[in-house]
Amino acid sequence: MIEVTRRLNDRASLTLYMLDQEISYQVIKEHPTLIICPGGSYLFRAKKESEPVALTFLARGYNVVLLNYTTYFEERVDLKIDVPKVDSNSHYPQQLSELVQTLKILKELSVEYKLDLTRLFLLGFSAGGHIAASYAVHWNDYEYLNKIGIDGRDCLKLRGILLAYPMLTGDLGDMISKAKKDTSIKEQLPYLNNAIYGTEQPTLVQKEELNLIHQINKTIPPTFLWQSLQDEVTPVSDSLKWMVKLTELNIECESHFFGSGKHGMGLANSIAAKNSSDEDIACSKWVELADLWMKRHDYINIVEEA
Amino acid sequence: MIEVTRRLNDRASLTLYMLDQEISYQVIKEHPTLIICPGGSYLFRAKKESEPVALTFLARGYNVVLLNYTTYFEERVDLKIDVPKVDSNSHYPQQLSELVQTLKILKELSVEYKLDLTRLFLLGFSAGGHIAASYAVHWNDYEYLNKIGIDGRDCLKLRGILLAYPMLTGDLGDMISKAKKDTSIKEQLPYLNNAIYGTEQPTLVQKEELNLIHQINKTIPPTFLWQSLQDEVTPVSDSLKWMVKLTELNIECESHFFGSGKHGMGLANSIAAKNSSDEDIACSKWVELADLWMKRHDYINIVEEA
Amino acid sequence: MIEVTRRLNDRASLTLYMLDQEISYQVIKEHPTLIICPGGSYLFRAKKESEPVALTFLARGYNVVLLNYTTYFEERVDLKIDVPKVDSNSHYPQQLSELVQTLKILKELSVEYKLDLTRLFLLGFSAGGHIAASYAVHWNDYEYLNKIGIDGRDCLKLRGILLAYPMLTGDLGDMISKAKKDTSIKEQLPYLNNAIYGTEQPTLVQKEELNLIHQINKTIPPTFLWQSLQDEVTPVSDSLKWMVKLTELNIECESHFFGSGKHGMGLANSIAAKNSSDEDIACSKWVELADLWMKRHDYINIVEEA
Amino acid sequence: MIEVTRRLNDRASLTLYMLDQEISYQVIKEHPTLIICPGGSYLFRAKKESEPVALTFLARGYNVVLLNYTTYFEERVDLKIDVPKVDSNSHYPQQLSELVQTLKILKELSVEYKLDLTRLFLLGFSAGGHIAASYAVHWNDYEYLNKIGIDGRDCLKLRGILLAYPMLTGDLGDMISKAKKDTSIKEQLPYLNNAIYGTEQPTLVQKEELNLIHQINKTIPPTFLWQSLQDEVTPVSDSLKWMVKLTELNIECESHFFGSGKHGMGLANSIAAKNSSDEDIACSKWVELADLWMKRHDYINIVEEA
């Protein structure tokens, strides 16, 4: 395995883990590549959605890119006792921009490392799902991208995106303020709008811009989506709208809505669980389902090209 | 295991398979019970959705009731070469009525066999899903049931229903006539409306009555639903409407929409597959997901009652 | 599924569960057949090694024969409080004789039910493993069989035998008297020799006759064997000897010796477990391993014949 | 994840992959550590037993140390067309010495990285299994270690060793020369004795020293062992002797002998398979069985210490 880390700016970086292509003596196998955007409400990056997920898919035969995007908190602190240092420049579309920069860097690295850029997948959890879904709706709209300071030519066509309990609008606070079980998450409320919109009072135009459901279009790649119906942070109804609209547009959207579980479970198994409440056997099946889904899309396209 | 078969009328019957309650010497364990309605467009009953499914859930610790409901064809024939004998009395709500009779018989048997009637699940495939979903929307509406000749007092509260690529309206022909891959199913078209509505030209009122999506209400039990997005027989959009409306009503609807597969896969594994096109690894995961889902709902209620 | 029960004598019977061969309309598939001998020290037949095991393999595509062989106790009683009625005629080789009668009946039934007698497997647990292993060493030795009153022509060649923590000698009491954890089993001690040998004081000749390890020979079919290393009832060392000698004779003996678990776990999962001490995740993998093993042996032979 | 590489000498090195101990914000979890010795007949190090295995266990929650020990070939070449450069100093006990050096370095690193040295496992494939088993028999015998130039005080007590189709004597050539299916491996024959013993004609004393079965003793840690019965490279009979002798000594030896497969399958799944002949569903179950086995031994000891 080769590990390459590249800085994107003074706060963001990417780490690319590449599997050895020589899987056996003189036997070469190119691997698909999965870019991972952990969640964290655009405030921080959740650990359980980073390393354990990266290792799980490396072990299943994917090169992995972990995107350490810019977040509002300069460092994570315990909000019960500390006031976080914040970075007022960290808000949409900063993270989308960093994702596109990541693709640009992958293009550069692809020559040296023989990365197959036609076999890319993108997985986002929660707020990382907002980055992934933003890319999915905008990647082919050079005009919009140009307007927000992104060069559309750096974008790459993906084989698919994977959304785990994604944030699909900027209205994260609306849900969180109503949470009944997962109350510690309410500590995030005073910071959310700044972290997402860059202002405490977003305008209707801003809200509309970050509402990705309203921007669903024909260029979205096939989607794999999963969520717990007991999620108290990102609305299941938003995921359902995503699913329904893609289906209407004839874009495949494999979807798994589990009756058990909660928001933010990551792998949902024992690997990164504090205690058993962080585990759910049913939800944990998403990993194998996602793997099967990617392998199918990886294969479909290879065959089609041949 | 005890096997009890009861006739419901000259064409329909039920077979109840009961697990031994003494699982080990002097150790008693009561089992939940799963009623299975196979599919078959109300024309016949699909074999692959009958015995193999019954055995799968028996092996996982459920008593199983296989409902051999009345169908339009008196005997299944090869429609390419034969004209089937038909039973013009076989159409909705005959099958719903037979399901309710089944519950009545279960009540009678429960005394002798110590069946726990508070731990019932109902699983329907395709047209069998229409029976199950009909029950789900109507079981508590004695007025409607009375109108169609069913005694509502025979109904029982279920812990949950499971819908596998269900038929949720009577408009099966609309989809089938557009099928591109699964063309042999078009042979069913001339018989469908008679089998479903009892007439070749159903009125709008009849169509409305069989459209279960329009009758979704608060009394529907928690639902587990799965379907392949490549289904060419029952519309995915109908399942999505079911899912969306139940979620709006705060009724749990665990849902799995697989990108791969097709209509009518049953277990989707090798057990009842003619060839590999009848298998799909992703879809085949529904069995374990359904088992986990039922065990959770079975357990929740036991604990609540205690 | 068709269930056929046949009496072998006034105390023993067999129940044959046959899967429907028409797995889908006009699609015929013949199934292999698995004969199951539950354990129980030749005193009784263990429930957890009967129905749950039968259902598990039915669900996996095997016809199943459950052999309800004669046991020493006429009825199982709680040995702490009751004295059992015993059947002094019940001892080796009565059970082996009943197994061979079972094969004879299968031959008769095979005509009517199109059972493929070339695709037979035999699975025995504990004392049922002694029946299975006795058959394995003797099935082709007509002289010995004749001596003990069995007509060798009734025997059939098996594709394989499966031994779950088998009793391979008659010296069950030696182990049980030393058991440290599983002490309730010591209640069986006063009855064991009568149940096994038909006498409280077996002669050396009798002991030798029932010691199957000393009778290992080239005619034994391929074996699948599993056991917990923490077994306090049947000696692991005996299973190891079976494994080593078969390997020396070039007979395949797939073997799984688990570090966890204990004697008599049956499926080792939650289905027939009184409590969690009856479950072991590692041991429970034997079912899938056994299924893979039989499917391979079933397939090998079909291909060879073609 | 932190990756630390340390040179052991000009030809050997170790790479330590350490999981983040902060699995979730402010939630610390220490991980057990698994040292991996790939196989390769002491001639080279097999790729499929290196990175894919390391990633598989990292993803399952183990820190991993990959031991890149010295081999006889300075670089792997295609023996059909090239003559390899050899290192005549590379032979037993060089690799054992490098393993002990690895432990010494782990001790040093444990302070900085908070590695729990009481939770160590060692996994060796084929010739790597000879390294692991050598350590297992000698780690506590300071006199012998001293004689071969190793400081016994650098050794550490292990929770368990895992042997995958291990080489347990120096007589690898005897088997290989008889191989019927896997004939390409015969190319290794001219080099084997030099690679293993450091001489083409080992003396009886040398042969005895490398025969680990003759050196089994009470200090061997619990063992997990697996092998295909169709192995044509390392004798199944040797593994069986290991299993039998450990059992006699009351040392746990969980063992899985699969009827299918062949030598050198590594994970035995599709990840590092050239083609389907490198895969075997049954054999591939060893990974989960090994994981369960290590988790049990990891847990047992933590509980005992508490």
XYZ file of C-alpha atoms in Angstrom, chain B:
306
model
C -43.155 -30.082 13.901
C -46.867 -30.444 13.581
C -48.511 -29.879 10.221
C -52.207 -28.997 10.168
C -54.114 -28.445 6.949
C -57.585 -26.927 6.934
C -59.827 -26.339 3.975
C -61.278 -22.855 3.711
C -63.586 -23.790 0.845
C -63.465 -26.173 -2.086
C -60.577 -24.287 -3.668
C -58.609 -22.751 -0.820
C -56.833 -24.111 2.216
C -54.219 -23.229 4.746
C -51.350 -25.312 6.008
C -49.971 -24.510 9.437
C -46.497 -25.757 10.307
C -45.868 -25.518 14.024
C -42.437 -25.893 15.571
C -42.066 -28.076 18.603
C -42.300 -25.808 21.631
C -40.154 -28.106 23.712
C -36.860 -27.061 22.146
C -34.836 -29.084 24.595
C -35.905 -31.515 27.306
C -38.307 -29.637 29.614
C -37.379 -26.300 28.000
C -40.372 -24.563 26.449
C -40.146 -21.719 23.947
C -43.144 -20.213 22.202
C -42.574 -19.119 18.640
C -43.944 -16.218 16.636
C -46.072 -17.114 13.616
C -45.649 -15.944 10.035
C -48.467 -16.172 7.493
C -47.245 -16.359 3.899
C -49.210 -15.309 0.800
C -47.310 -16.295 -2.349
C -47.730 -14.236 -5.516
C -48.961 -15.122 -8.990
C -51.039 -12.198 -10.321
C -54.177 -13.695 -8.693
C -53.939 -16.225 -11.564
C -52.003 -18.968 -9.755
C -49.726 -19.338 -6.726
C -45.984 -19.168 -7.400
C -44.146 -22.239 -6.158
C -40.899 -20.437 -5.466
C -42.735 -18.092 -3.098
C -44.365 -20.942 -1.208
C -42.449 -23.944 0.123
C -38.891 -22.569 -0.011
C -39.968 -19.414 1.826
C -41.958 -21.391 4.374
C -38.993 -23.653 5.120
C -36.590 -20.730 5.344
C -38.603 -19.068 8.094
C -39.400 -22.346 9.874
C -35.660 -22.926 10.078
C -35.294 -19.451 11.567
C -37.743 -20.163 14.382
C -41.168 -19.095 13.103
C -44.314 -21.154 12.917
C -45.501 -20.761 9.351
C -48.959 -20.633 7.805
C -49.025 -21.078 4.059
C -52.199 -19.615 2.612
C -53.281 -21.489 -0.492
C -55.823 -18.932 -1.589
C -58.218 -19.175 -4.522
C -56.863 -18.154 -7.911
C -58.406 -17.429 -11.292
C -56.804 -20.369 -13.027
C -58.180 -23.628 -11.710
C -54.907 -25.220 -12.619
C -51.753 -23.642 -13.922
C -51.111 -24.327 -17.611
C -48.506 -23.272 -20.104
C -50.213 -20.252 -21.647
C -48.181 -20.651 -24.825
C -49.943 -23.870 -25.662
C -52.998 -24.225 -23.428
C -56.135 -22.346 -22.545
C -56.644 -22.375 -18.786
C -59.871 -23.304 -17.060
C -60.878 -20.258 -15.073
C -62.932 -19.633 -11.955
C -64.933 -16.467 -12.523
C -65.668 -16.155 -8.806
C -62.001 -15.813 -8.026
C -61.207 -12.134 -7.639
C -60.901 -9.493 -4.963
C -62.008 -9.602 -2.168
C -62.165 -13.409 -2.201
C -58.523 -13.743 -1.200
C -58.775 -11.141 1.558
C -61.773 -13.019 2.868
C -59.769 -16.256 2.894
C -56.981 -14.530 4.829
C -59.455 -13.426 7.475
C -60.894 -16.949 7.628
C -57.346 -18.138 8.183
C -57.063 -15.882 11.212
C -60.347 -17.204 12.523
C -59.056 -20.762 12.228
C -55.795 -19.762 13.907
C -57.838 -18.495 16.831
C -59.535 -21.875 17.083
C -56.258 -23.747 16.798
C -54.489 -21.464 19.262
C -56.228 -23.113 22.206
C -55.176 -26.621 21.307
C -51.699 -25.730 20.157
C -50.888 -22.798 22.439
C -50.266 -20.456 19.536
C -49.521 -16.942 20.742
C -51.857 -14.839 18.609
C -50.244 -11.615 19.746
C -47.083 -12.519 17.826
C -48.273 -12.660 14.234
C -46.560 -11.473 11.058
C -47.890 -11.522 7.494
C -45.676 -11.753 4.405
C -46.979 -11.289 0.875
C -45.216 -11.499 -2.465
C -46.480 -9.610 -5.512
C -50.265 -10.300 -5.701
C -49.894 -11.920 -2.272
C -48.596 -8.523 -1.212
C -51.919 -7.099 -2.354
C -53.697 -9.488 0.008
C -51.368 -8.536 2.851
C -51.612 -4.812 2.191
C -55.404 -5.039 1.808
C -55.557 -6.563 5.233
C -53.212 -3.915 6.570
C -55.430 -1.032 5.424
C -58.788 -2.627 6.238
C -58.367 -4.891 9.258
C -59.781 -2.391 11.683
C -62.526 -0.969 9.435
C -65.452 -3.218 10.328
C -67.886 -1.185 8.233
C -65.968 -1.740 5.012
C -65.274 -5.343 5.859
C -68.942 -5.940 6.569
C -69.819 -4.413 3.223
C -67.619 -6.906 1.387
C -68.899 -9.802 3.463
C -66.138 -10.165 6.034
C -66.696 -10.231 9.784
C -64.203 -7.750 11.196
C -64.245 -9.481 14.570
C -62.219 -12.293 13.017
C -59.322 -9.928 12.368
C -56.257 -9.903 14.566
C -53.717 -7.213 15.270
C -50.402 -8.010 13.585
C -46.911 -7.163 14.761
C -45.965 -6.305 11.224
C -46.477 -7.009 7.563
C -43.781 -7.800 5.037
C -44.260 -6.845 1.416
C -42.009 -8.321 -1.253
C -42.330 -6.461 -4.571
C -46.018 -5.996 -3.753
C -48.888 -5.283 -6.079
C -50.480 -2.248 -4.437
C -53.110 -1.366 -7.017
C -55.204 -3.392 -9.454
C -53.441 -1.929 -12.473
C -50.992 -4.752 -12.944
C -51.616 -4.820 -16.676
C -50.360 -1.274 -17.205
C -46.842 -2.211 -16.154
C -46.746 -5.640 -17.715
C -47.734 -4.334 -21.119
C -44.607 -2.160 -21.080
C -42.169 -4.840 -19.880
C -39.040 -5.019 -21.998
C -36.984 -7.878 -20.615
C -39.506 -10.112 -18.898
C -41.746 -10.580 -21.937
C -43.188 -14.019 -21.161
C -45.260 -12.372 -18.465
C -47.305 -10.629 -21.175
C -49.109 -13.916 -21.712
C -50.991 -13.087 -18.519
C -52.460 -9.857 -19.902
C -55.735 -11.261 -21.310
C -56.663 -12.714 -17.913
C -55.464 -10.114 -15.461
C -58.469 -7.880 -15.034
C -60.810 -10.807 -14.621
C -58.488 -12.357 -12.059
C -58.154 -9.144 -10.114
C -61.447 -7.305 -10.526
C -63.754 -10.045 -11.798
C -64.389 -8.110 -14.980
C -62.434 -7.226 -18.061
C -63.360 -3.569 -17.818
C -63.190 -2.433 -14.211
C -64.968 0.800 -13.343
C -63.173 3.734 -11.779
C -64.830 2.865 -8.495
C -63.470 -0.665 -8.665
C -60.027 0.606 -9.563
C -60.165 2.991 -6.644
C -61.242 0.246 -4.264
C -58.254 -1.922 -5.159
C -55.808 0.970 -5.072
C -54.401 0.464 -1.593
C -52.154 3.485 -1.737
C -55.227 5.679 -1.665
C -56.400 3.905 1.439
C -53.325 4.191 3.597
C -54.314 5.043 7.153
C -53.093 5.095 10.723
C -54.087 1.510 11.511
C -51.513 -0.051 9.201
C -49.010 -2.137 11.153
C -45.265 -1.547 10.831
C -44.105 -2.621 7.377
C -40.997 -4.232 5.945
C -40.830 -3.721 2.186
C -38.370 -4.779 -0.485
C -38.224 -4.610 -4.240
C -35.805 -4.585 -7.136
C -35.616 -1.278 -8.989
C -35.532 -3.324 -12.170
C -38.978 -4.759 -11.485
C -41.044 -4.699 -14.666
C -44.260 -6.041 -13.148
C -45.177 -4.092 -10.024
C -44.301 -0.382 -10.084
C -41.484 0.749 -7.802
C -43.255 4.101 -7.670
C -46.177 2.458 -5.862
C -43.880 0.957 -3.242
C -42.255 4.340 -2.834
C -45.639 5.957 -2.286
C -46.434 3.344 0.354
C -43.106 4.026 2.034
C -43.460 7.827 1.880
C -47.022 7.896 3.190
C -46.335 5.516 6.060
C -43.349 7.624 7.047
C -45.539 10.721 7.000
C -47.979 8.901 9.279
C -45.119 7.929 11.587
C -45.588 4.224 10.898
C -42.290 2.392 10.571
C -41.648 1.202 7.037
C -38.230 -0.437 6.743
C -37.556 -0.453 3.008
C -34.956 -1.996 0.755
C -34.867 -1.020 -2.896
C -32.161 -2.990 -4.679
C -30.583 -1.708 -7.881
C -30.096 -5.243 -9.164
C -32.556 -8.100 -9.584
C -36.013 -8.302 -11.126
C -39.626 -9.122 -10.236
C -40.550 -12.403 -8.620
C -37.214 -13.634 -7.281
C -38.622 -15.128 -4.081
C -35.634 -15.955 -1.872
C -33.353 -14.724 -4.696
C -30.812 -17.413 -3.817
C -29.967 -20.722 -5.482
C -32.591 -22.796 -3.631
C -35.469 -22.234 -6.035
C -33.574 -20.778 -8.972
C -33.961 -22.264 -12.423
C -30.683 -20.680 -13.398
C -28.400 -17.887 -12.264
C -30.724 -15.210 -13.679
C -33.100 -16.089 -10.843
C -30.433 -15.311 -8.259
C -29.171 -11.991 -6.972
C -26.732 -11.764 -4.078
C -27.845 -8.302 -3.010
C -31.585 -9.059 -3.135
C -31.058 -12.343 -1.297
C -30.047 -10.343 1.789
C -33.724 -9.483 2.307
C -34.250 -12.729 4.221
C -31.802 -11.908 6.971
C -32.973 -8.293 7.082
C -36.592 -9.441 7.363
C -35.665 -11.900 10.108
C -33.856 -9.201 12.097
C -36.810 -6.869 11.565
C -39.359 -9.419 12.803
C -37.221 -10.445 15.770
C -37.013 -6.791 16.790
C -40.756 -6.277 16.508
C -41.438 -9.570 18.220
C -39.174 -8.628 21.076
C -40.290 -5.009 21.444
C -43.816 -6.099 22.136
C -42.976 -8.864 24.544
C -40.972 -6.444 26.599
C -43.680 -3.808 26.468
C -46.246 -6.281 27.692
C -44.096 -7.486 30.545
